Amino acid sequence: MELISAQKAGGNFNKGMLDRRILEICSTPLRRILERLPASIINNFQELRLRQERPLCLRCVQDEFFVTIDGRVTRNPREAYFITKSDIEKIFLNLTRSSVYTLDEELRSGFITISGGHRVGFTGEAVLQNGRVKSLKNVTSINIRISREVEGCADPVMPLIIDPVLNTVYHTLIISPPGCGKTTLLRDIVRQISNGIPSMGFKGVNVGLVDERSEIAACYNGVPQHDVGLRTDVLDRCPKAEGMYMLVRSMAPHVIATDELGRAEDIAAVEEVLNAGIKLITTVHGADLEDIKKRPVIEQLLKKTLFHRIIILSGTKAVGTVEDVVDGLKGRSLLKKVKRGGEDCKSFGRNYNRSGL
Amino acid sequence: MKIVKVLGGIITVLVCSFMGLMVSYRYAVRPMQIKCLRSALQMLETEIYYSLTPLPEALYGVGKRFENEIGRFFLYTSRLMTGKEMLTAQEAWEKSLNWLWENSFLTKSDIDILKNFGFNLGCSDREEQIKHFKLVQQQLLHQEGNAEKEREKNERMWRHMGFWSGLLIVIILS
C-alpha cells in the first residue's frame, strides 16, 4: 500500500505549479516566464510549443494562447515572447543532459521522455545515412507535452470491459481522435486490471504492456513514471508486434495492452496473442467505427470480430467523453445499460476537471 | 656582525635556489600533466563511444581514476553539470577550465585547445564525437612534444641557475 501512495505522490502535480521537472530543462528566461503563469492556465495546458524566432505558445484542450515576457497569456502573437535560438539550444542540451550521443535512437524517433513522464518532441534538420534518417541536428522546434495521470478516469467503462464471472477482461479496442484521452484511459484501465478492483470483486491479473512510444507508462531510464499497476510488466520503446511476441514468450501475461495499432505486421501479432489465450487491450486513431473501417489493416481486424468491446471516445464536450461502447460480437451499443447511473458514467470529463485538467 | 652576514648569505642562496627549483618544477610537470590529460580524454572517449555513458557520469568516472588536478578538473565539471547550477556541458567545461588554468602548469595554448574541444563536447552523435576526440588528442600530443623539449632545455638550467645566481648575489654584495 505504501508503495502505491509513494508512486502517486511522485506522479501527481502541485496544483498551480508547473512540474519542477519541466522547469528544470528550460532556459533561464523561459523558466522565469513559466513560473509567472497564472494557476488557471498551468492546470489546464497540455502542450508547450517552442519554435525558434516565433512566439511562445501554450495549447490547452481546445484552445491556444501566446505568452508574454511577464507571464501573461494573450491572443495577440505580437505581444508574445519570442523564443530565441539560445532558448532552444539550452533546452535541447538539458534534455539530452549534454550527451546527444546516447540518444541516437530517440533522436531518430523524434521524441524523448523526461522524468515525470512528459514527452518532448522535436524537429530540426535530419541527418541522413544511406537514405535513412540517422539523427537530427539544428533542432528548431520543441513540443513539450504535459503528461497527467487521471486515476479513476476508466471507472465508467470498467464494468463493461471486465467479466467478473471468469475474472478476466474482454478484448477491447479504444477508438479516439488524437488528444482526446485515449492513452490516459488505456493507462487507467491497465492500472485497474493490474491492481484489481475490489468493489467489483475483480482480482488483479498480470498485464504485459508494450509501450512503443513511451506514452503509457512513460518510462525514464526504464522505470515507469506513471502508476501502471502492481502486476504490470512494461516493455519500453519496443516495436508492438515484436513486443507482443516477446511478452507471450517471456512473461506469461493474462492481458496485453498496447497503443495505436495500425501496421500490417501488428495483425499477425494480434492473432498470435489471441491464440495464446491472452486478452488484448489496444487503441486506434479515428473518429468512429466507420472512420477506422477505411483503414485496411484495422478493417481486417474488425472483420474477424476479434474485439468484444469497442470504446469510442471524443473530445466534443470535454476531453475523454465516452461516446459509445459497442459490443463487438453483436454490434450493438452497451452504453444504454450504464446510462441509468447518470451522466457521470458517460463521460470522465468531469473527473478530469476534478483532477485539475 | 660576521654571523649576520653569513646567515644573510645562506638565506639568499637558499631562497634563490628555491625559486630556481620552482621554475624548473614547472617545466618538469607540464609534460606529465598533458600526458595525464591525454589518457583521461582517452578514457572519456571510450566511455562515450563504447559504453554510451551520459557525460556527467562519464566525467565523474574518469575523474575518480586520477588523483591529481586533472582528476579534480573532471570531477568538478561533472559536479557543475549535475548540481544545482545544471550547466550544459559547454558551460561547465569552460568554467572548470578556468579553475584548471589557475591550478595547473598548463599553458595558455593548452587551455585554448581544451576550450575549443569543449564547444563540441556532447552535442553530436557518436561518430562526430570521436572525430573531435581524435583532433584534441593530436593537438595535445603536439603540445606534449613541445613541453618535453622545453623541459629538456630549461629544467636543468633553472635548477642550477637558482643556486648559482644566489651565490653570485652574495659574492657581489660581500
Short mmCIF file of C-alpha atoms in Angstrom, two decimals:
data_model
loop_
_atom_site.label_atom_id
_atom_site.label_comp_id
_atom_site.label_asym_id
_atom_site.label_seq_id
_atom_site.Cartn_x
_atom_site.Cartn_y
_atom_site.Cartn_z
CA MET A 1 0.00 0.00 0.00
CA GLU A 2 2.83 2.32 0.87
CA LEU A 3 4.32 1.64 -2.49
CA ILE A 4 1.23 2.82 -4.28
CA SER A 5 0.91 6.02 -2.32
CA ALA A 6 4.56 6.78 -2.91
CA GLN A 7 4.05 6.37 -6.61
CA LYS A 8 1.03 8.62 -6.50
CA ALA A 9 2.95 11.31 -4.74
CA GLY A 10 5.62 11.14 -7.38
CA GLY A 11 3.22 11.25 -10.27
CA ASN A 12 0.90 14.00 -9.17
CA PHE A 13 1.20 17.71 -9.53
CA ASN A 14 1.33 20.53 -7.11
CA LYS A 15 -1.70 22.49 -8.09
CA GLY A 16 -0.87 25.82 -9.60
CA MET A 17 2.77 24.94 -10.08
CA LEU A 18 4.30 23.69 -13.24
CA ASP A 19 6.11 20.43 -12.77
CA ARG A 20 9.60 21.16 -11.48
CA ARG A 21 10.96 18.61 -13.92
CA ILE A 22 9.74 20.69 -16.84
CA LEU A 23 11.08 23.93 -15.41
CA GLU A 24 14.45 22.30 -14.89
CA ILE A 25 15.02 21.70 -18.56
CA CYS A 26 14.02 25.23 -19.60
CA SER A 27 16.46 28.06 -20.19
CA THR A 28 16.55 30.78 -17.54
CA PRO A 29 14.43 33.39 -19.38
CA LEU A 30 11.84 30.79 -20.24
CA ARG A 31 11.77 29.44 -16.72
CA ARG A 32 11.05 32.94 -15.36
CA ILE A 33 8.13 33.33 -17.74
CA LEU A 34 6.65 29.95 -16.97
CA GLU A 35 6.94 30.46 -13.24
CA ARG A 36 4.75 33.56 -13.51
CA LEU A 37 1.94 31.86 -15.40
CA PRO A 38 -1.42 32.02 -13.63
CA ALA A 39 -2.50 28.80 -11.93
CA SER A 40 -5.65 28.52 -14.03
CA ILE A 41 -3.53 28.18 -17.14
CA ILE A 42 -1.00 25.83 -15.60
CA ASN A 43 -3.68 23.42 -14.51
CA ASN A 44 -5.14 23.33 -17.97
CA PHE A 45 -2.49 23.35 -20.60
CA GLN A 46 -1.43 20.27 -22.45
CA GLU A 47 1.34 21.38 -24.70
CA LEU A 48 4.13 23.89 -24.63
CA ARG A 49 5.16 24.82 -28.14
CA LEU A 50 8.56 26.36 -28.67
CA ARG A 51 9.61 27.41 -32.12
CA GLN A 52 12.75 29.36 -32.79
CA GLU A 53 12.14 33.07 -33.57
CA ARG A 54 8.42 32.56 -33.07
CA PRO A 55 6.06 33.29 -30.19
CA LEU A 56 5.91 31.06 -27.14
CA CYS A 57 2.67 29.14 -27.45
CA LEU A 58 0.55 27.18 -25.00
CA ARG A 59 -2.05 24.71 -26.14
CA CYS A 60 -4.92 23.86 -23.88
CA VAL A 61 -7.61 21.28 -24.56
CA GLN A 62 -9.28 23.13 -27.37
CA ASP A 63 -7.65 26.49 -27.19
CA GLU A 64 -4.35 28.18 -27.81
CA PHE A 65 -2.61 31.11 -26.19
CA PHE A 66 0.57 33.06 -26.57
CA VAL A 67 2.57 34.08 -23.54
CA THR A 68 4.20 37.45 -22.96
CA ILE A 69 7.54 38.04 -21.32
CA ASP A 70 5.90 38.75 -17.94
CA GLY A 71 3.92 35.52 -17.97
CA ARG A 72 0.56 36.89 -19.13
CA VAL A 73 -1.47 34.99 -21.69
CA THR A 74 -2.56 36.82 -24.79
CA ARG A 75 -4.12 36.12 -28.13
CA ASN A 76 -2.00 38.63 -29.95
CA PRO A 77 1.15 36.94 -31.21
CA ARG A 78 2.98 40.27 -31.44
CA GLU A 79 2.89 40.78 -27.69
CA ALA A 80 4.27 37.35 -27.05
CA TYR A 81 7.74 36.37 -26.00
CA PHE A 82 9.75 35.21 -28.98
CA ILE A 83 11.78 32.09 -28.46
CA THR A 84 15.47 32.65 -29.10
CA LYS A 85 17.99 30.29 -30.56
CA SER A 86 19.74 30.01 -27.22
CA ASP A 87 16.46 29.00 -25.52
CA ILE A 88 16.10 26.09 -27.90
CA GLU A 89 19.75 25.11 -27.67
CA LYS A 90 19.73 25.20 -23.91
CA ILE A 91 16.57 23.11 -23.66
CA PHE A 92 17.91 20.60 -26.11
CA LEU A 93 21.17 20.22 -24.22
CA ASN A 94 19.38 19.97 -20.89
CA LEU A 95 17.07 17.36 -22.35
CA THR A 96 19.92 15.22 -23.52
CA ARG A 97 21.98 16.05 -20.42
CA SER A 98 24.60 17.27 -22.87
CA SER A 99 25.01 13.71 -24.09
CA VAL A 100 23.44 13.71 -27.51
CA TYR A 101 25.45 10.63 -28.47
CA THR A 102 23.48 8.47 -26.01
CA LEU A 103 20.22 9.27 -27.74
CA ASP A 104 20.69 8.20 -31.36
CA GLU A 105 17.58 6.05 -31.25
CA GLU A 106 15.47 8.70 -29.55
CA LEU A 107 16.61 11.35 -31.99
CA ARG A 108 15.59 9.17 -34.86
CA SER A 109 12.15 8.68 -33.38
CA GLY A 110 11.90 12.40 -32.69
CA PHE A 111 10.99 12.43 -29.01
CA ILE A 112 12.42 11.95 -25.56
CA THR A 113 10.53 11.04 -22.41
CA ILE A 114 11.76 13.03 -19.44
CA SER A 115 11.49 12.25 -15.79
CA GLY A 116 7.89 12.75 -14.73
CA GLY A 117 6.64 11.10 -17.91
CA HIS A 118 6.37 14.22 -20.02
CA ARG A 119 7.18 13.75 -23.64
CA VAL A 120 9.30 16.17 -25.56
CA GLY A 121 9.14 16.01 -29.32
CA PHE A 122 11.37 17.97 -31.64
CA THR A 123 12.08 18.70 -35.26
CA GLY A 124 15.12 20.09 -36.96
CA GLU A 125 17.38 19.10 -39.78
CA ALA A 126 17.53 15.38 -40.46
CA VAL A 127 20.92 13.77 -40.83
CA LEU A 128 20.74 11.04 -43.43
CA GLN A 129 22.81 7.94 -43.81
CA ASN A 130 22.15 5.65 -46.77
CA GLY A 131 18.90 7.49 -47.38
CA ARG A 132 17.57 6.84 -43.88
CA VAL A 133 17.26 9.25 -41.03
CA LYS A 134 20.20 8.73 -38.74
CA SER A 135 19.83 11.61 -36.38
CA LEU A 136 18.61 15.17 -36.06
CA LYS A 137 20.63 18.35 -35.88
CA ASN A 138 19.86 22.06 -35.68
CA VAL A 139 16.73 21.50 -33.68
CA THR A 140 14.39 24.45 -34.07
CA SER A 141 11.01 23.31 -32.77
CA ILE A 142 10.27 21.70 -29.45
CA ASN A 143 6.93 20.48 -28.20
CA ILE A 144 6.64 19.62 -24.53
CA ARG A 145 3.56 17.51 -23.89
CA ILE A 146 2.44 17.61 -20.32
CA SER A 147 1.51 14.19 -19.13
CA ARG A 148 -1.15 13.87 -16.50
CA GLU A 149 -2.38 10.83 -14.77
CA VAL A 150 -6.12 10.77 -14.23
CA GLU A 151 -6.69 7.99 -11.80
CA GLY A 152 -10.20 6.68 -11.94
CA CYS A 153 -10.94 8.00 -15.41
CA ALA A 154 -11.70 4.48 -16.58
CA ASP A 155 -14.31 3.92 -13.87
CA PRO A 156 -17.30 4.41 -16.20
CA VAL A 157 -16.10 1.81 -18.69
CA MET A 158 -14.62 -0.75 -16.33
CA PRO A 159 -17.90 -2.59 -15.64
CA LEU A 160 -18.32 -3.02 -19.38
CA ILE A 161 -14.97 -4.49 -20.17
CA ILE A 162 -14.45 -6.89 -17.31
CA ASP A 163 -16.05 -10.27 -16.96
CA PRO A 164 -16.44 -10.79 -13.22
CA VAL A 165 -17.52 -14.41 -13.55
CA LEU A 166 -14.30 -15.61 -15.15
CA ASN A 167 -12.25 -12.85 -13.51
CA THR A 168 -10.98 -11.67 -16.87
CA VAL A 169 -11.37 -8.81 -19.32
CA TYR A 170 -12.75 -8.73 -22.84
CA HIS A 171 -10.64 -7.97 -25.88
CA THR A 172 -11.04 -4.24 -26.08
CA LEU A 173 -10.41 -1.62 -28.74
CA ILE A 174 -10.42 2.10 -27.93
CA ILE A 175 -11.13 4.44 -30.83
CA SER A 176 -10.38 8.11 -30.43
CA PRO A 177 -9.15 11.17 -32.29
CA PRO A 178 -5.72 12.41 -31.15
CA GLY A 179 -5.61 14.30 -27.88
CA CYS A 180 -8.91 13.01 -26.55
CA GLY A 181 -7.58 10.97 -23.69
CA LYS A 182 -7.10 7.63 -25.35
CA THR A 183 -3.76 6.93 -23.76
CA THR A 184 -4.90 8.28 -20.42
CA LEU A 185 -7.89 5.95 -20.50
CA LEU A 186 -5.78 2.99 -21.52
CA ARG A 187 -3.33 3.70 -18.74
CA ASP A 188 -6.06 3.75 -16.13
CA ILE A 189 -7.63 0.56 -17.48
CA VAL A 190 -4.24 -1.12 -17.24
CA ARG A 191 -3.74 0.16 -13.72
CA GLN A 192 -7.14 -1.03 -12.57
CA ILE A 193 -6.99 -4.52 -14.00
CA SER A 194 -3.45 -4.88 -12.75
CA ASN A 195 -4.25 -3.76 -9.20
CA GLY A 196 -7.67 -5.42 -9.13
CA ILE A 197 -11.00 -3.77 -8.42
CA PRO A 198 -12.27 -4.84 -5.02
CA SER A 199 -15.66 -3.15 -5.46
CA MET A 200 -16.40 -5.35 -8.45
CA GLY A 201 -14.83 -8.42 -6.96
CA PHE A 202 -12.17 -8.36 -9.65
CA LYS A 203 -8.79 -9.73 -8.65
CA GLY A 204 -5.75 -8.23 -10.27
CA VAL A 205 -4.14 -10.07 -13.16
CA ASN A 206 -0.74 -9.92 -14.80
CA VAL A 207 -0.58 -7.31 -17.50
CA GLY A 208 2.10 -7.01 -20.17
CA LEU A 209 2.42 -3.51 -21.59
CA VAL A 210 4.13 -2.84 -24.90
CA ASP A 211 4.85 0.86 -24.77
CA GLU A 212 6.30 1.63 -28.16
CA ARG A 213 6.18 5.40 -27.79
CA SER A 214 6.81 5.58 -24.06
CA GLU A 215 3.46 7.22 -23.57
CA ILE A 216 1.52 4.84 -21.39
CA ALA A 217 3.97 4.09 -18.62
CA ALA A 218 6.30 6.94 -19.65
CA CYS A 219 9.47 5.16 -18.65
CA TYR A 220 12.51 7.20 -17.78
CA ASN A 221 15.64 5.02 -17.67
CA GLY A 222 13.30 2.04 -17.84
CA VAL A 223 11.33 2.97 -14.71
CA PRO A 224 7.63 3.72 -15.25
CA GLN A 225 6.88 7.31 -14.24
CA HIS A 226 3.17 6.68 -14.16
CA ASP A 227 1.34 4.24 -11.95
CA VAL A 228 0.52 1.35 -14.23
CA GLY A 229 -0.35 -1.13 -11.51
CA LEU A 230 1.25 -3.73 -9.30
CA ARG A 231 1.19 -6.57 -11.77
CA THR A 232 2.28 -4.77 -14.91
CA ASP A 233 5.43 -5.55 -16.84
CA VAL A 234 6.48 -2.83 -19.25
CA LEU A 235 8.39 -3.31 -22.47
CA ASP A 236 9.51 0.21 -23.17
CA ARG A 237 10.17 1.60 -26.66
CA CYS A 238 9.67 -1.82 -28.17
CA PRO A 239 8.01 -2.25 -31.57
CA LYS A 240 4.47 -3.50 -30.94
CA ALA A 241 4.46 -6.68 -32.98
CA GLU A 242 7.80 -7.88 -31.71
CA GLY A 243 6.96 -6.79 -28.19
CA MET A 244 3.75 -8.78 -28.16
CA TYR A 245 5.62 -11.94 -29.19
CA MET A 246 8.25 -11.28 -26.56
CA LEU A 247 5.68 -10.86 -23.81
CA VAL A 248 3.82 -14.03 -24.81
CA ARG A 249 7.05 -15.98 -24.65
CA SER A 250 8.64 -14.46 -21.58
CA MET A 251 6.17 -13.02 -19.10
CA ALA A 252 3.02 -15.16 -19.41
CA PRO A 253 0.69 -12.18 -19.08
CA HIS A 254 -3.04 -12.53 -18.71
CA VAL A 255 -3.64 -9.32 -20.60
CA ILE A 256 -1.51 -7.50 -23.14
CA ALA A 257 -2.05 -3.77 -23.58
CA THR A 258 -0.61 -1.67 -26.36
CA ASP A 259 -1.16 1.67 -28.01
CA GLU A 260 -2.06 2.58 -31.58
CA LEU A 261 -2.39 -0.49 -33.66
CA GLY A 262 -2.06 0.11 -37.36
CA ARG A 263 0.80 -1.61 -39.12
CA ALA A 264 0.37 -4.74 -41.21
CA GLU A 265 2.66 -6.85 -39.03
CA ASP A 266 0.56 -5.96 -36.00
CA ILE A 267 -2.25 -8.19 -37.25
CA ALA A 268 -0.18 -11.35 -37.16
CA ALA A 269 1.00 -10.46 -33.68
CA VAL A 270 -2.55 -9.80 -32.51
CA GLU A 271 -3.67 -13.19 -33.77
CA GLU A 272 -0.74 -14.82 -32.05
CA VAL A 273 -1.73 -13.15 -28.80
CA LEU A 274 -5.34 -14.23 -29.14
CA ASN A 275 -4.39 -17.80 -29.98
CA ALA A 276 -2.26 -17.93 -26.87
CA GLY A 277 -5.38 -17.22 -24.84
CA ILE A 278 -4.25 -13.77 -23.82
CA LYS A 279 -6.66 -10.85 -23.65
CA LEU A 280 -5.78 -7.76 -25.63
CA ILE A 281 -6.49 -4.12 -24.94
CA THR A 282 -5.44 -1.67 -27.59
CA THR A 283 -6.24 1.68 -29.17
CA VAL A 284 -6.53 3.13 -32.64
CA HIS A 285 -6.72 6.67 -34.03
CA GLY A 286 -10.07 7.54 -35.58
CA ALA A 287 -13.32 9.42 -35.11
CA ASP A 288 -15.73 6.49 -35.06
CA LEU A 289 -16.24 2.94 -36.27
CA GLU A 290 -16.95 3.99 -39.85
CA ASP A 291 -13.83 6.06 -39.92
CA ILE A 292 -11.45 3.31 -38.92
CA LYS A 293 -13.05 0.84 -41.31
CA LYS A 294 -11.44 2.86 -44.09
CA ARG A 295 -8.06 1.67 -42.93
CA PRO A 296 -7.37 -1.73 -44.46
CA VAL A 297 -5.38 -3.11 -41.54
CA ILE A 298 -7.97 -2.20 -38.95
CA GLU A 299 -10.82 -3.29 -41.17
CA GLN A 300 -9.26 -6.71 -41.43
CA LEU A 301 -9.15 -6.93 -37.66
CA LEU A 302 -12.73 -5.77 -37.28
CA LYS A 303 -13.96 -8.23 -39.90
CA LYS A 304 -12.64 -11.06 -37.82
CA THR A 305 -14.64 -9.69 -34.89
CA LEU A 306 -11.69 -10.13 -32.63
CA PHE A 307 -12.69 -7.34 -30.29
CA HIS A 308 -15.52 -7.93 -27.88
CA ARG A 309 -15.70 -4.37 -26.67
CA ILE A 310 -15.13 -1.21 -28.67
CA ILE A 311 -14.92 2.08 -26.79
CA ILE A 312 -15.38 5.25 -28.81
CA LEU A 313 -14.03 8.49 -27.35
CA SER A 314 -14.46 12.05 -28.48
CA GLY A 315 -13.46 15.48 -27.30
CA THR A 316 -16.70 17.24 -28.18
CA LYS A 317 -17.83 18.13 -24.67
CA ALA A 318 -14.68 17.56 -22.68
CA VAL A 319 -11.55 15.57 -23.11
CA GLY A 320 -12.30 11.91 -22.75
CA THR A 321 -16.04 11.87 -23.42
CA VAL A 322 -17.08 8.28 -23.91
CA GLU A 323 -19.33 8.48 -26.96
CA ASP A 324 -20.23 4.86 -27.07
CA VAL A 325 -19.23 1.38 -26.03
CA VAL A 326 -20.09 -1.26 -28.61
CA ASP A 327 -20.32 -4.99 -28.16
CA GLY A 328 -18.02 -6.14 -30.93
CA LEU A 329 -19.68 -9.51 -31.35
CA LYS A 330 -23.28 -8.41 -31.52
CA GLY A 331 -22.59 -4.97 -32.91
CA ARG A 332 -24.91 -3.12 -30.56
CA SER A 333 -24.32 -0.33 -28.11
CA LEU A 334 -23.85 -1.22 -24.47
CA LEU A 335 -23.93 2.26 -23.16
CA LYS A 336 -27.68 2.40 -22.59
CA LYS A 337 -27.31 -0.06 -19.78
CA VAL A 338 -24.99 2.20 -17.83
CA LYS A 339 -26.69 5.43 -18.65
CA ARG A 340 -29.06 4.74 -15.80
CA GLY A 341 -26.20 5.52 -13.48
CA GLY A 342 -26.38 9.16 -14.54
CA GLU A 343 -24.37 11.40 -16.80
CA ASP A 344 -21.20 10.73 -14.85
CA CYS A 345 -20.96 7.30 -16.35
CA LYS A 346 -20.93 8.62 -19.82
CA SER A 347 -18.01 10.94 -19.60
CA PHE A 348 -14.97 11.09 -17.49
CA GLY A 349 -14.57 14.71 -18.42
CA ARG A 350 -15.83 15.72 -15.00
CA ASN A 351 -13.26 13.55 -13.32
CA TYR A 352 -10.72 15.26 -15.47
CA ASN A 353 -11.81 18.64 -14.17
CA ARG A 354 -11.65 17.41 -10.64
CA SER A 355 -8.07 16.34 -11.19
CA GLY A 356 -7.25 19.79 -12.34
CA LEU A 357 -7.34 19.43 -16.08
CA MET B 1 78.33 41.09 12.75
CA LYS B 2 80.04 38.42 10.78
CA ILE B 3 77.41 35.87 11.81
CA VAL B 4 74.64 38.06 10.44
CA LYS B 5 76.46 38.39 7.16
CA VAL B 6 76.97 34.64 6.81
CA LEU B 7 73.40 33.94 7.79
CA GLY B 8 72.10 36.51 5.28
CA GLY B 9 74.25 34.96 2.60
CA ILE B 10 72.94 31.49 3.33
CA ILE B 11 69.35 32.70 3.27
CA THR B 12 69.87 34.47 -0.05
CA VAL B 13 71.36 31.36 -1.60
CA LEU B 14 68.55 29.20 -0.26
CA VAL B 15 65.78 31.49 -1.49
CA CYS B 16 67.32 31.78 -4.93
CA SER B 17 67.82 28.02 -5.19
CA PHE B 18 64.23 27.50 -4.17
CA MET B 19 62.95 29.90 -6.81
CA GLY B 20 65.06 28.20 -9.42
CA LEU B 21 63.70 24.82 -8.36
CA MET B 22 60.14 26.12 -8.62
CA VAL B 23 60.67 27.28 -12.17
CA SER B 24 62.30 24.02 -13.16
CA TYR B 25 59.47 22.10 -11.49
CA ARG B 26 57.05 23.96 -13.69
CA TYR B 27 58.87 22.72 -16.78
CA ALA B 28 59.03 19.19 -15.44
CA VAL B 29 55.36 18.91 -14.51
CA ARG B 30 53.70 20.31 -17.61
CA PRO B 31 54.51 17.36 -19.91
CA MET B 32 53.29 15.00 -17.21
CA GLN B 33 50.03 16.87 -16.86
CA ILE B 34 49.46 16.88 -20.60
CA LYS B 35 50.15 13.16 -20.71
CA CYS B 36 47.70 12.59 -17.88
CA LEU B 37 45.13 14.75 -19.64
CA ARG B 38 45.55 12.71 -22.77
CA SER B 39 44.95 9.41 -21.05
CA ALA B 40 41.94 10.87 -19.23
CA LEU B 41 40.47 12.02 -22.53
CA GLN B 42 41.19 8.60 -23.98
CA MET B 43 39.14 7.07 -21.18
CA LEU B 44 36.35 9.56 -21.73
CA GLU B 45 36.33 8.67 -25.40
CA THR B 46 35.94 5.00 -24.56
CA GLU B 47 33.11 5.77 -22.15
CA ILE B 48 31.35 7.78 -24.82
CA TYR B 49 31.94 5.55 -27.79
CA TYR B 50 31.58 2.07 -26.34
CA SER B 51 29.55 2.41 -23.16
CA LEU B 52 27.41 5.36 -24.27
CA THR B 53 27.59 6.70 -20.73
CA PRO B 54 25.95 10.12 -20.31
CA LEU B 55 28.54 12.87 -19.88
CA PRO B 56 28.10 13.70 -16.19
CA GLU B 57 28.60 10.08 -15.21
CA ALA B 58 31.40 9.56 -17.73
CA LEU B 59 33.28 12.63 -16.49
CA TYR B 60 32.79 11.51 -12.91
CA GLY B 61 34.03 8.01 -13.64
CA VAL B 62 37.16 9.32 -15.37
CA GLY B 63 37.82 11.92 -12.68
CA LYS B 64 37.71 9.25 -9.98
CA ARG B 65 40.63 7.43 -11.53
CA PHE B 66 43.13 10.29 -11.32
CA GLU B 67 44.24 11.65 -8.01
CA ASN B 68 45.59 14.95 -9.26
CA GLU B 69 44.45 18.25 -10.75
CA ILE B 70 43.32 16.54 -13.94
CA GLY B 71 41.09 14.18 -12.00
CA ARG B 72 39.70 17.05 -9.95
CA PHE B 73 39.06 19.00 -13.13
CA PHE B 74 36.87 16.20 -14.47
CA LEU B 75 35.04 15.76 -11.17
CA TYR B 76 34.41 19.50 -10.96
CA THR B 77 32.96 19.57 -14.49
CA SER B 78 30.70 16.68 -13.66
CA ARG B 79 29.55 18.36 -10.48
CA LEU B 80 28.74 21.58 -12.31
CA MET B 81 26.54 19.66 -14.72
CA THR B 82 24.59 17.70 -12.15
CA GLY B 83 24.49 20.13 -9.25
CA LYS B 84 22.13 23.00 -8.61
CA GLU B 85 23.56 25.02 -11.49
CA MET B 86 22.52 22.44 -14.12
CA LEU B 87 25.02 23.86 -16.57
CA THR B 88 25.33 22.48 -20.07
CA ALA B 89 28.49 20.58 -20.88
CA GLN B 90 29.94 23.61 -22.67
CA GLU B 91 29.39 26.00 -19.78
CA ALA B 92 30.61 23.53 -17.20
CA TRP B 93 33.70 22.68 -19.22
CA GLU B 94 34.62 26.31 -19.69
CA LYS B 95 34.07 27.17 -16.05
CA SER B 96 36.20 24.35 -14.77
CA LEU B 97 38.87 25.10 -17.38
CA ASN B 98 39.32 28.45 -15.62
CA TRP B 99 39.92 26.52 -12.47
CA LEU B 100 42.39 24.22 -14.22
CA TRP B 101 44.24 27.22 -15.66
CA GLU B 102 44.82 28.57 -12.16
CA ASN B 103 45.67 25.25 -10.59
CA SER B 104 47.92 23.53 -13.09
CA PHE B 105 51.07 24.26 -15.04
CA LEU B 106 49.34 24.06 -18.39
CA THR B 107 50.00 27.00 -20.68
CA LYS B 108 47.50 29.26 -22.40
CA SER B 109 47.78 27.32 -25.64
CA ASP B 110 46.99 24.03 -23.88
CA ILE B 111 43.91 25.57 -22.30
CA ASP B 112 42.81 27.03 -25.63
CA ILE B 113 42.93 23.62 -27.24
CA LEU B 114 40.76 22.23 -24.48
CA LYS B 115 38.40 25.17 -24.74
CA ASN B 116 37.85 24.56 -28.43
CA PHE B 117 37.30 20.91 -27.75
CA GLY B 118 34.68 21.78 -25.13
CA PHE B 119 32.45 23.54 -27.65
CA ASN B 120 31.69 20.22 -29.28
CA LEU B 121 31.60 18.07 -26.21
CA GLY B 122 28.46 16.00 -26.02
CA CYS B 123 26.43 17.86 -28.62
CA SER B 124 26.64 15.48 -31.55
CA ASP B 125 26.37 11.78 -32.25
CA ARG B 126 28.97 9.13 -31.55
CA GLU B 127 30.93 9.27 -34.78
CA GLU B 128 31.12 13.02 -34.68
CA GLN B 129 32.34 12.96 -31.09
CA ILE B 130 35.12 10.56 -32.00
CA LYS B 131 36.40 12.97 -34.61
CA HIS B 132 36.68 15.72 -32.01
CA PHE B 133 38.47 13.37 -29.64
CA LYS B 134 40.95 12.36 -32.34
CA LEU B 135 41.65 16.00 -33.07
CA VAL B 136 42.21 17.02 -29.48
CA GLN B 137 44.47 14.02 -28.91
CA GLN B 138 46.57 15.01 -31.87
CA GLN B 139 46.85 18.59 -30.73
CA LEU B 140 47.71 17.59 -27.19
CA LEU B 141 50.32 15.15 -28.43
CA HIS B 142 51.94 18.01 -30.28
CA GLN B 143 51.80 20.16 -27.15
CA GLU B 144 53.30 17.34 -25.17
CA GLY B 145 56.23 17.10 -27.57
CA ASN B 146 56.84 20.83 -27.26
CA ALA B 147 56.57 20.69 -23.49
CA GLU B 148 59.05 17.83 -23.40
CA LYS B 149 61.54 19.79 -25.50
CA GLU B 150 61.20 22.83 -23.27
CA ARG B 151 61.67 20.66 -20.25
CA GLU B 152 64.94 19.26 -21.60
CA LYS B 153 66.14 22.72 -22.39
CA ASN B 154 65.10 24.52 -19.26
CA GLU B 155 64.63 22.15 -16.35
CA ARG B 156 68.26 21.52 -15.50
CA MET B 157 69.28 25.08 -16.32
CA TRP B 158 66.81 26.64 -13.89
CA ARG B 159 67.56 24.12 -11.20
CA HIS B 160 71.20 25.16 -11.19
CA MET B 161 70.65 28.75 -12.11
CA GLY B 162 68.83 29.47 -8.86
CA PHE B 163 71.72 28.29 -6.76
CA TRP B 164 74.43 29.98 -8.81
CA SER B 165 72.65 33.29 -9.06
CA GLY B 166 72.12 33.27 -5.31
CA LEU B 167 75.78 32.67 -4.84
CA LEU B 168 76.61 35.44 -7.29
CA ILE B 169 74.49 37.93 -5.39
CA VAL B 170 76.19 37.01 -2.12
CA ILE B 171 79.66 37.37 -3.63
CA ILE B 172 78.91 40.74 -5.20
CA LEU B 173 77.37 42.13 -2.03
CA SER B 174 80.10 40.91 0.30
#
